[in-house]
Coordinates of C-alpha atoms in Angstrom, one line a residue:
Chain A
X1 CA -60.4 145.4 49.7
X2 CA -58.1 142.4 49.6
X3 CA -56.2 141.6 52.7
X4 CA -52.4 142.1 52.5
X5 CA -51.7 138.5 52.7
X6 CA -54.0 137.5 49.9
X7 CA -52.5 140.2 47.7
X8 CA -49.0 139.0 48.5
X9 CA -49.9 135.4 47.6
X10 CA -51.7 136.4 44.4
X11 CA -48.7 138.5 43.2
X12 CA -46.3 135.7 43.9
X13 CA -48.5 133.3 42.0
X14 CA -48.5 135.7 39.0
X15 CA -44.7 135.9 39.1
X16 CA -44.3 132.1 39.3
X17 CA -46.6 131.6 36.4
X18 CA -44.7 134.1 34.3
X19 CA -41.5 132.2 34.8
X20 CA -43.4 129.0 34.1
X21 CA -44.6 130.4 30.8
X22 CA -41.1 131.4 29.8
X23 CA -39.8 127.9 30.5
X24 CA -42.8 126.3 28.7
X25 CA -42.2 128.4 25.6
X26 CA -38.7 127.0 25.4
X27 CA -39.9 123.4 25.9
X28 CA -42.6 124.0 23.3
X29 CA -40.2 125.3 20.7
X30 CA -37.6 122.7 21.2
X31 CA -40.2 120.0 21.6
X32 CA -42.1 120.9 18.4
X33 CA -39.0 121.1 16.3
X34 CA -37.7 117.8 17.6
X35 CA -41.0 116.0 17.2
X36 CA -41.5 117.2 13.7
X37 CA -37.9 116.9 12.6
X38 CA -36.7 113.7 14.2
X39 CA -38.2 111.4 11.6
X40 CA -35.9 112.9 9.0
X41 CA -32.7 112.3 11.0
X42 CA -31.3 109.2 9.4
X43 CA -28.0 108.6 7.7
X44 CA -29.2 109.3 4.2
X45 CA -30.5 112.7 5.2
X46 CA -27.0 113.6 6.3
X47 CA -25.1 112.0 3.4
X48 CA -27.3 112.9 0.4
X49 CA -27.1 116.1 -1.5
X50 CA -30.2 118.3 -1.7
X51 CA -32.3 117.8 -4.9
X52 CA -34.9 120.1 -6.5
X53 CA -33.8 123.2 -4.6
X54 CA -33.6 121.3 -1.4
X55 CA -37.2 120.1 -1.3
X56 CA -35.9 116.5 -1.7
X57 CA -32.8 114.7 -0.7
X58 CA -30.6 115.4 2.3
X59 CA -28.4 118.2 3.7
X60 CA -24.9 117.0 2.8
X61 CA -23.7 120.1 0.9
X62 CA -25.1 122.6 3.4
X63 CA -23.5 120.5 6.2
X64 CA -20.1 120.7 4.5
X65 CA -20.7 124.5 3.8
X66 CA -21.5 125.0 7.5
X67 CA -18.3 123.3 8.6
X68 CA -16.1 125.1 6.2
X69 CA -17.7 128.5 7.0
X70 CA -17.7 128.0 10.8
X71 CA -14.1 126.8 11.0
X72 CA -12.8 129.6 8.8
X73 CA -14.8 132.3 10.7
X74 CA -13.5 131.0 14.1
X75 CA -9.9 130.7 12.7
X76 CA -10.1 134.4 11.9
X77 CA -12.1 135.7 14.9
X78 CA -10.6 133.7 17.8
X79 CA -7.0 134.9 17.5
X80 CA -7.9 138.5 16.8
X81 CA -10.5 138.5 19.5
X82 CA -8.4 136.9 22.1
X83 CA -5.4 139.1 21.1
X84 CA -7.5 142.2 21.6
X85 CA -8.7 141.0 25.0
X86 CA -5.1 140.3 26.1
X87 CA -4.1 143.7 25.0
X88 CA -7.0 145.4 26.8
X89 CA -6.5 143.5 30.1
X90 CA -2.8 143.0 30.3
X91 CA -0.9 145.5 28.2
X92 CA -2.5 148.8 28.7
X93 CA -4.1 151.0 31.3
X94 CA -7.5 152.8 31.1
X95 CA -7.1 155.8 28.8
X96 CA -8.7 157.5 25.9
X97 CA -7.5 154.8 23.4
X98 CA -8.9 152.0 25.5
X99 CA -12.2 153.8 26.0
X100 CA -12.5 154.3 22.2
X101 CA -11.7 150.6 21.6
X102 CA -14.3 149.6 24.2
X103 CA -16.9 151.9 22.8
X104 CA -16.4 150.8 19.2
X105 CA -16.5 147.1 20.3
X106 CA -19.8 147.7 22.0
X107 CA -21.1 149.7 19.0
X108 CA -20.1 146.9 16.7
X109 CA -22.1 144.4 18.8
X110 CA -25.1 146.6 18.5
X111 CA -25.1 147.0 14.7
X112 CA -27.9 144.9 13.2
X113 CA -26.6 141.8 11.4
X114 CA -28.3 142.8 8.2
X115 CA -26.4 146.1 8.1
X116 CA -23.2 144.1 8.6
X117 CA -24.4 142.0 5.8
X118 CA -24.8 145.1 3.5
X119 CA -21.3 146.1 4.4
X120 CA -20.0 142.6 3.7
X121 CA -21.7 142.7 0.3
X122 CA -20.3 146.1 -0.6
X123 CA -16.8 145.5 0.7
X124 CA -16.0 141.8 0.5
X125 CA -18.2 140.6 -2.3
X126 CA -18.0 143.6 -4.6
X127 CA -15.0 145.8 -3.7
X128 CA -12.6 142.9 -2.9
X129 CA -13.9 140.5 -5.5
X130 CA -10.5 139.7 -7.0
X131 CA -9.3 138.6 -3.5
X132 CA -12.4 136.9 -2.2
X133 CA -14.0 135.5 -5.4
X134 CA -17.2 137.5 -4.9
X135 CA -19.9 135.5 -3.2
X136 CA -17.9 132.9 -1.4
X137 CA -17.1 131.2 1.9
X138 CA -14.3 133.7 2.4
X139 CA -16.6 136.7 2.0
X140 CA -19.2 135.1 4.3
X141 CA -16.6 134.3 6.9
X142 CA -15.1 137.8 6.9
X143 CA -18.5 139.3 7.3
X144 CA -19.4 136.9 10.2
X145 CA -16.0 137.8 11.7
X146 CA -17.0 141.4 12.0
X147 CA -20.2 140.3 13.7
X148 CA -18.8 138.0 16.4
X149 CA -15.6 139.8 17.1
X150 CA -17.2 141.8 20.0
X151 CA -18.6 138.6 21.6
X152 CA -15.2 137.0 21.7
X153 CA -13.3 140.1 22.9
X154 CA -15.8 140.6 25.7
X155 CA -16.0 137.0 27.0
X156 CA -12.2 136.6 26.8
X157 CA -11.7 139.8 28.7
X158 CA -14.0 138.6 31.4
X159 CA -12.1 135.3 31.6
X160 CA -8.7 137.0 31.8
X161 CA -9.9 139.4 34.4
X162 CA -11.0 136.5 36.6
X163 CA -7.5 135.1 36.8
X164 CA -6.2 136.1 40.3
X165 CA -3.6 138.8 40.5
X166 CA -1.4 136.5 42.7
X167 CA -0.8 134.2 39.7
X168 CA 0.8 137.1 37.7
X169 CA 2.8 138.3 40.7
X170 CA 4.1 134.9 41.4
X171 CA 5.2 134.4 37.8
X172 CA 6.9 137.8 37.6
X173 CA 8.6 137.2 40.9
X174 CA 10.1 134.1 39.5
X175 CA 11.8 136.2 36.8
X176 CA 9.4 135.5 33.9
X177 CA 8.9 138.4 31.5
X178 CA 5.5 140.0 31.0
X179 CA 5.0 138.1 27.8
X180 CA 6.0 134.8 29.3
X181 CA 3.6 135.4 32.2
X182 CA 0.7 136.1 29.9
X183 CA 1.5 133.1 27.6
X184 CA 2.3 130.5 30.2
X185 CA 0.3 131.6 33.3
X186 CA -2.6 133.9 32.5
X187 CA -3.8 132.4 29.3
X188 CA -3.8 128.7 30.4
X189 CA -5.7 129.7 33.6
X190 CA -8.3 131.7 31.6
X191 CA -8.5 129.1 28.8
X192 CA -11.8 127.4 29.8
X193 CA -13.5 130.9 30.0
X194 CA -12.0 131.9 26.7
X195 CA -13.2 128.7 25.1
X196 CA -16.7 129.3 26.4
X197 CA -16.7 132.6 24.6
X198 CA -15.4 130.9 21.4
X199 CA -18.2 128.3 21.7
X200 CA -20.7 131.1 22.1
X201 CA -19.3 132.6 18.9
X202 CA -19.6 129.2 17.1
X203 CA -23.3 129.0 18.2
X204 CA -23.9 132.5 16.8
X205 CA -22.1 131.8 13.6
X206 CA -24.0 128.6 13.0
X207 CA -27.3 130.3 13.7
X208 CA -26.8 133.5 11.8
X209 CA -28.5 133.8 8.4
X210 CA -29.3 137.4 7.4
X211 CA -25.7 138.6 6.5
X212 CA -25.0 135.3 4.8
X213 CA -27.9 135.8 2.4
X214 CA -25.9 138.7 1.0
X215 CA -22.4 137.3 1.1
X216 CA -22.2 133.5 1.0
X217 CA -23.9 132.9 -2.3
X218 CA -26.3 130.1 -1.3
X219 CA -25.0 127.5 -3.8
X220 CA -26.3 124.0 -3.4
X221 CA -23.0 122.5 -4.8
X222 CA -20.4 121.1 -2.5
X223 CA -17.7 123.8 -2.1
X224 CA -14.2 122.8 -3.0
X225 CA -12.4 125.9 -1.8
X226 CA -13.0 128.9 0.3
X227 CA -13.3 131.0 -2.8
X228 CA -16.5 129.2 -3.9
X229 CA -20.1 130.0 -2.8
X230 CA -21.9 127.7 -0.3
X231 CA -24.8 127.7 2.0
X232 CA -25.1 126.9 5.7
X233 CA -27.8 124.9 7.4
X234 CA -29.6 128.0 8.7
X235 CA -29.7 129.4 5.2
X236 CA -30.8 126.1 3.8
X237 CA -33.6 126.0 6.4
X238 CA -34.8 129.5 5.4
X239 CA -34.6 129.0 1.6
X240 CA -36.3 125.6 1.8
X241 CA -39.1 126.8 4.0
X242 CA -39.7 130.0 2.1
X243 CA -39.1 128.9 -1.5
X244 CA -40.2 125.3 -1.7
X245 CA -42.6 125.1 1.3
X246 CA -41.2 121.6 2.0
X247 CA -41.5 121.7 5.8
X248 CA -40.3 118.2 6.5
X249 CA -36.8 119.0 5.2
X250 CA -36.9 122.4 7.0
X251 CA -37.8 120.6 10.2
X252 CA -35.1 118.0 9.8
X253 CA -32.5 120.8 9.3
X254 CA -33.9 122.7 12.3
X255 CA -33.6 119.6 14.4
X256 CA -29.9 119.3 13.5
X257 CA -29.4 122.9 14.4
X258 CA -31.1 122.6 17.7
X259 CA -29.1 119.5 18.6
X260 CA -25.9 121.3 17.7
X261 CA -26.9 124.3 19.9
X262 CA -27.8 122.0 22.8
X263 CA -24.4 120.3 22.6
X264 CA -22.5 123.6 22.4
X265 CA -24.5 124.8 25.5
X266 CA -23.6 121.6 27.4
X267 CA -20.0 121.8 26.4
X268 CA -19.7 125.5 27.5
X269 CA -21.3 124.7 30.9
X270 CA -18.8 121.9 31.5
X271 CA -15.9 124.3 30.6
X272 CA -17.3 127.0 32.9
X273 CA -17.5 124.6 35.8
X274 CA -13.9 123.7 35.1
X275 CA -12.9 127.3 35.1
X276 CA -14.6 127.9 38.4
X277 CA -12.9 124.8 39.9
X278 CA -9.5 126.0 38.6
X279 CA -9.5 129.5 39.9
X280 CA -11.6 128.9 42.9
X281 CA -14.7 130.6 41.8
X282 CA -15.8 134.1 42.5
Chain B
X1 CA 16.5 143.0 33.0
X2 CA 16.9 143.7 29.3
X3 CA 13.7 143.6 27.2
X4 CA 13.7 140.8 24.7
X5 CA 12.5 141.5 21.2
X6 CA 9.3 139.6 21.7
X7 CA 8.4 141.9 24.6
X8 CA 8.2 144.7 22.1
X9 CA 6.8 142.9 19.0
X10 CA 3.9 141.0 20.7
X11 CA 2.3 144.0 22.4
X12 CA 2.3 145.7 19.0
X13 CA 0.6 142.7 17.4
X14 CA -2.0 142.7 20.2
X15 CA -2.6 146.4 19.8
X16 CA -3.4 145.7 16.1
X17 CA -5.9 143.1 17.2
X18 CA -7.5 145.6 19.5
X19 CA -7.7 148.2 16.8
X20 CA -9.5 145.8 14.5
X21 CA -12.9 146.6 15.9
X22 CA -12.4 150.4 15.4
X23 CA -11.4 149.6 11.8
X24 CA -14.4 147.5 11.2
X25 CA -16.9 150.0 12.6
X26 CA -15.3 152.8 10.4
X27 CA -15.4 150.5 7.3
X28 CA -19.1 149.5 8.0
X29 CA -20.1 153.2 8.4
X30 CA -18.2 154.4 5.3
X31 CA -19.2 151.6 2.9
X32 CA -22.9 151.5 3.9
X33 CA -23.1 155.4 3.7
X34 CA -21.2 155.6 0.4
X35 CA -23.5 153.1 -1.2
X36 CA -26.7 154.5 0.2
X37 CA -26.0 158.3 0.1
X38 CA -26.7 158.9 -3.6
X39 CA -30.2 157.7 -3.1
X40 CA -30.7 159.9 -0.1
X41 CA -29.2 162.9 -2.0
X42 CA -31.4 162.3 -5.0
X43 CA -34.8 161.8 -3.2
X44 CA -34.0 163.8 -0.1
X45 CA -33.8 162.1 3.3
X46 CA -37.3 163.0 4.5
X47 CA -38.9 162.2 1.2
X48 CA -37.2 158.8 1.3
X49 CA -38.2 158.2 5.0
X50 CA -41.8 159.4 4.6
X51 CA -42.5 158.2 1.1
X52 CA -45.6 156.0 1.1
X53 CA -44.8 154.0 -1.9
X54 CA -42.1 151.4 -2.5
X55 CA -42.1 150.3 -6.2
X56 CA -38.6 149.3 -7.3
X57 CA -39.9 148.5 -10.8
X58 CA -41.1 152.1 -11.2
X59 CA -38.1 153.6 -9.5
X60 CA -40.2 154.9 -6.6
X61 CA -38.6 154.4 -3.3
X62 CA -40.3 155.5 0.0
X63 CA -39.9 153.5 3.1
X64 CA -42.7 154.8 5.3
X65 CA -44.6 151.5 5.2
X66 CA -41.4 149.7 6.4
X67 CA -40.7 152.4 9.1
X68 CA -44.3 152.0 10.4
X69 CA -44.0 148.2 10.2
X70 CA -40.8 148.2 12.2
X71 CA -42.2 150.5 14.8
X72 CA -45.5 148.7 15.2
X73 CA -44.0 145.2 15.3
X74 CA -41.3 146.3 17.8
X75 CA -43.8 148.1 20.1
X76 CA -46.2 145.2 20.1
X77 CA -43.5 142.7 20.8
X78 CA -42.3 144.9 23.7
X79 CA -45.8 145.1 25.0
X80 CA -45.9 141.3 25.2
X81 CA -42.3 140.6 26.1
X82 CA -41.5 143.2 28.6
X83 CA -44.0 142.3 31.4
X84 CA -43.2 138.6 31.0
X85 CA -39.5 139.4 31.0
X86 CA -39.5 141.6 34.0
X87 CA -41.8 139.1 35.9
X88 CA -39.3 136.4 35.1
X89 CA -36.4 138.6 36.3
X90 CA -38.2 139.2 39.6
X91 CA -38.8 135.5 39.9
X92 CA -35.1 134.8 39.4
X93 CA -33.8 137.5 41.6
X94 CA -36.2 137.3 44.5
X95 CA -38.6 134.3 44.6
X96 CA -37.0 131.3 43.0
X97 CA -35.3 128.7 45.1
X98 CA -31.6 128.4 44.0
X99 CA -32.1 125.1 42.1
X100 CA -35.2 126.3 40.2
X101 CA -33.5 129.6 39.4
X102 CA -30.5 127.7 38.0
X103 CA -32.6 125.6 35.7
X104 CA -34.7 128.6 34.6
X105 CA -31.6 130.6 33.9
X106 CA -30.3 127.7 31.8
X107 CA -33.5 127.5 29.8
X108 CA -33.3 131.3 29.1
X109 CA -29.7 130.8 28.0
X110 CA -30.9 128.2 25.5
X111 CA -33.7 130.4 24.3
X112 CA -31.0 133.0 23.5
X113 CA -29.0 130.5 21.6
X114 CA -31.7 129.1 19.3
X115 CA -31.1 130.4 15.7
X116 CA -33.5 132.9 14.5
X117 CA -34.5 130.8 11.5
X118 CA -35.6 128.1 13.9
X119 CA -37.9 130.7 15.6
X120 CA -39.1 131.6 12.2
X121 CA -40.0 128.0 11.3
X122 CA -41.7 127.6 14.7
X123 CA -43.6 130.8 13.9
X124 CA -44.7 129.6 10.4
X125 CA -45.9 126.3 11.6
X126 CA -47.3 127.0 15.1
X127 CA -48.0 130.7 15.6
X128 CA -49.2 131.7 12.1
X129 CA -52.0 129.1 12.0
X130 CA -53.0 130.1 15.5
X131 CA -53.3 133.8 14.4
X132 CA -55.0 132.7 11.2
X133 CA -57.6 130.9 13.3
X134 CA -58.2 133.8 15.5
X135 CA -58.4 136.3 12.6
X136 CA -60.9 134.2 10.5
X137 CA -63.1 132.8 13.3
X138 CA -63.3 135.7 15.8
X139 CA -62.8 138.8 13.6
X140 CA -63.6 137.3 10.2
X141 CA -66.4 139.7 9.5
X142 CA -64.3 142.8 9.8
X143 CA -61.1 141.8 8.1
X144 CA -60.2 141.8 4.4
X145 CA -58.8 138.5 2.9
X146 CA -55.1 139.4 3.2
X147 CA -55.5 139.9 6.9
X148 CA -56.8 136.4 7.4
X149 CA -53.6 134.6 6.2
X150 CA -52.1 134.6 9.7
X151 CA -48.9 136.2 8.4
X152 CA -48.6 139.7 9.7
X153 CA -48.0 142.1 12.6
X154 CA -49.4 139.9 15.4
X155 CA -47.5 136.7 14.4
X156 CA -44.3 138.7 13.9
X157 CA -44.7 140.4 17.3
X158 CA -45.4 137.1 19.1
X159 CA -42.2 135.5 17.7
X160 CA -40.2 138.6 18.4
X161 CA -41.5 138.8 22.0
X162 CA -40.1 135.4 22.6
X163 CA -36.8 136.3 21.0
X164 CA -36.2 139.4 23.1
X165 CA -37.1 137.7 26.4
X166 CA -33.5 136.6 27.2
X167 CA -32.1 140.1 26.8
X168 CA -34.8 141.7 29.0
X169 CA -34.7 138.9 31.7
X170 CA -30.9 138.9 32.0
X171 CA -30.4 142.7 32.2
X172 CA -33.4 143.2 34.5
X173 CA -32.2 140.4 36.8
X174 CA -28.7 142.0 37.0
X175 CA -30.3 145.3 37.7
X176 CA -32.4 143.9 40.5
X177 CA -29.5 142.1 42.0
X178 CA -27.4 145.2 41.9
X179 CA -29.8 147.0 44.4
X180 CA -27.9 147.3 47.7
X181 CA -29.0 144.7 50.3
X182 CA -29.6 147.5 52.8
X183 CA -32.6 148.8 50.9
X184 CA -34.3 145.4 51.1
X185 CA -33.3 144.8 54.7
X186 CA -34.5 148.3 55.7
X187 CA -37.8 147.7 54.1
X188 CA -38.2 144.3 55.8
X189 CA -37.2 145.9 59.1
X190 CA -40.1 148.3 58.8
X191 CA -42.4 145.3 58.5
X192 CA -43.1 145.7 54.8
X193 CA -44.1 142.4 53.2
X194 CA -41.9 140.9 50.5
X195 CA -44.1 141.8 47.5
X196 CA -44.6 145.4 48.7
X197 CA -40.8 145.6 49.0
X198 CA -40.3 144.4 45.5
X199 CA -42.8 146.8 44.0
X200 CA -42.0 149.9 46.1
X201 CA -38.3 149.5 46.8
X202 CA -36.5 147.1 44.5
X203 CA -38.1 147.9 41.2
X204 CA -37.8 151.7 41.5
X205 CA -34.1 151.3 42.6
X206 CA -33.4 149.0 39.6
X207 CA -35.4 151.2 37.2
X208 CA -32.6 152.5 35.1
X209 CA -31.1 149.1 34.6
X210 CA -34.5 147.7 33.6
X211 CA -35.1 150.5 31.1
X212 CA -31.7 149.8 29.6
X213 CA -32.7 146.1 29.2
X214 CA -35.9 147.1 27.5
X215 CA -34.1 149.5 25.2
X216 CA -31.6 146.8 24.2
X217 CA -34.4 144.3 23.7
X218 CA -35.9 146.9 21.4
X219 CA -32.6 147.1 19.5
X220 CA -32.6 143.4 19.1
X221 CA -36.2 143.5 17.8
X222 CA -35.5 146.3 15.3
X223 CA -32.4 144.5 14.0
X224 CA -34.0 141.0 13.7
X225 CA -34.4 140.0 10.1
X226 CA -34.9 136.3 9.4
X227 CA -37.7 135.3 11.9
X228 CA -39.7 138.3 10.9
X229 CA -39.3 137.6 7.2
X230 CA -40.7 134.2 7.7
X231 CA -43.9 135.3 9.5
X232 CA -44.7 138.9 8.7
X233 CA -46.1 138.5 5.2
X234 CA -43.7 141.2 3.9
X235 CA -46.2 143.4 2.0
X236 CA -44.7 146.9 1.6
X237 CA -47.9 148.7 2.4
X238 CA -49.1 150.7 5.4
X239 CA -50.8 148.2 7.9
X240 CA -54.5 148.8 8.7
X241 CA -54.9 146.3 11.6
X242 CA -52.7 144.1 13.7
X243 CA -53.5 141.3 11.4
X244 CA -52.2 143.1 8.3
X245 CA -49.1 141.8 6.6
X246 CA -46.1 144.1 7.1
X247 CA -42.6 144.5 6.0
X248 CA -39.9 145.8 8.3
X249 CA -36.8 147.8 7.3
X250 CA -34.4 144.9 8.0
X251 CA -36.8 142.5 6.2
X252 CA -36.8 144.9 3.2
X253 CA -33.1 144.5 2.9
X254 CA -33.0 140.8 3.4
X255 CA -35.8 140.2 1.0
X256 CA -34.6 142.2 -2.0
X257 CA -30.9 142.6 -1.7
X258 CA -30.4 139.2 -3.4
X259 CA -31.5 140.5 -6.8
X260 CA -31.3 144.3 -6.5
X261 CA -29.0 146.4 -8.7
X262 CA -28.5 150.1 -9.5
X263 CA -30.8 152.5 -7.8
X264 CA -32.8 149.7 -6.2
X265 CA -29.6 148.5 -4.4
X266 CA -28.8 152.1 -3.4
X267 CA -32.3 152.4 -1.9
X268 CA -31.7 149.2 0.1
X269 CA -28.4 150.6 1.4
X270 CA -30.2 153.8 2.3
X271 CA -32.6 151.7 4.3
X272 CA -29.6 150.3 6.0
X273 CA -28.4 153.8 6.8
X274 CA -31.7 154.6 8.5
X275 CA -31.5 151.3 10.4
X276 CA -27.9 152.0 11.5
X277 CA -28.9 155.5 12.7
X278 CA -31.9 154.2 14.7
X279 CA -29.8 151.6 16.4
X280 CA -27.0 154.1 17.2
X281 CA -29.5 156.4 18.8
X282 CA -31.0 153.6 20.9
X283 CA -27.6 152.4 22.1
X284 CA -26.7 156.0 23.1
X285 CA -30.0 156.1 25.0
X286 CA -29.2 152.8 26.8
X287 CA -25.8 154.1 27.6
X288 CA -27.3 157.2 29.2
X289 CA -29.4 155.0 31.5
X290 CA -26.7 152.6 32.6
X291 CA -23.6 154.8 32.3
X292 CA -21.7 151.7 31.5
X293 CA -21.5 149.2 28.6
X294 CA -24.4 149.6 26.4
X295 CA -24.7 146.3 24.7
X296 CA -24.2 142.9 26.2
X297 CA -23.2 139.6 24.8
X298 CA -26.5 137.7 24.0

């Protein structure tokens, strides 16, 4: 029979090592991607188009595709998501409608991305083909919009709720209308938090691949409009690794993705600190 | 004060934004069901679900191998990921000094942000060779050649276990922190050591939250497509050992939707329906346990 103290120590050692393993896994993944990908990261890798299905050359066209696709998705999702959050927090009370909206937002967040991809294919690519051009950046963005809407609604809601009630009361007391209060007092105070949510959305959009396989087309040509097909960096990574087996290009692409994700993470932390400083933390 | 026109127009616009998610969920349901229903009606739901053979070329569509693949890969990944996740959550909520906890939390956040294709690539280049080595050198005598490639259940489960860690850690930590302080203080006052308090007081009190975290991690595992496609081998056959290559339901869609048409496409949509139903059931289950928001932002 072990003494109580030994048991206590042993148990704590196990817990510490579990946490250590978790952190080590992260370091191992990021480390191995960077070590194997960093050699690829030179100017010509960024500025050359892929050749031979991506097994040679650079990542210029997927890079352009990613930028187009991410910007368009966020242009669609940010206003709608923030609008929904403002409605839910400022313009309504708890009631059946709000409960239904919350429930469906949660349900949407839970639907597997591949199923959203199936929907995007059936609806945007096939059904709305005359409007979207079939497989295109627009179809891909609309599909990704459906996927990240819940993320943006929820983080914006949290940010708006964190704005102290006194701000609103002060503004209303000065004779500002409800709308003016929201636009000039509440939203600016909540902005760092809202932007954090938007950045989170950007990260997800850049990393997402499965629904894009069904909607974005995967073309290696540089897209000239949102009605043309394209591919993103994540898609490029997958297609290159699976179809050509050219791991050096895949690792170079993965390293670019990891760097982007790290930067987004850093930026969102800076914003969060600023939000805390602005509204005094909670 | 008289209401100005914008005080009426803007709330209406905002309401429309808020209604978008309802619209999207309805559209997703309707379109996926419309496309997949003819296949289910033709073969019968259970014949489709329990059919052992998937041969699109012959017009034979049964997804039992994919259902089994999904279940086995998910359970094994939970078996690996849940203990590690809960232990890390205990570390964060109870043992870690503030600074260490902050850095650990930050790493877990990063882990959640890494794209699944990057996990897949890591799996292909690091985990698959490891599994291949184990399969051929330790169990070589018992395994058939296709089980020695490294691509299969074990590799997929290891990758998935890492991917679901953040979900499990975050929700379990929240659950542990939500336990009222008095429970812990009361236990300490009785002279119960810290570890005993964690095991006998905190964990039972946080049980429902932790279960919700596990169920959501499960949802994530079932829905994951890309990373699994890259390491699971994707053979649509019933697995015979944990080294066997398998295909999951989501992998089935991701793999074949690119070139499918006609009844083949319908069968993939029907696979989507099954996946959709499973996830809805799981989320309902998680909701029962928490009584609040089922799914959290990753």
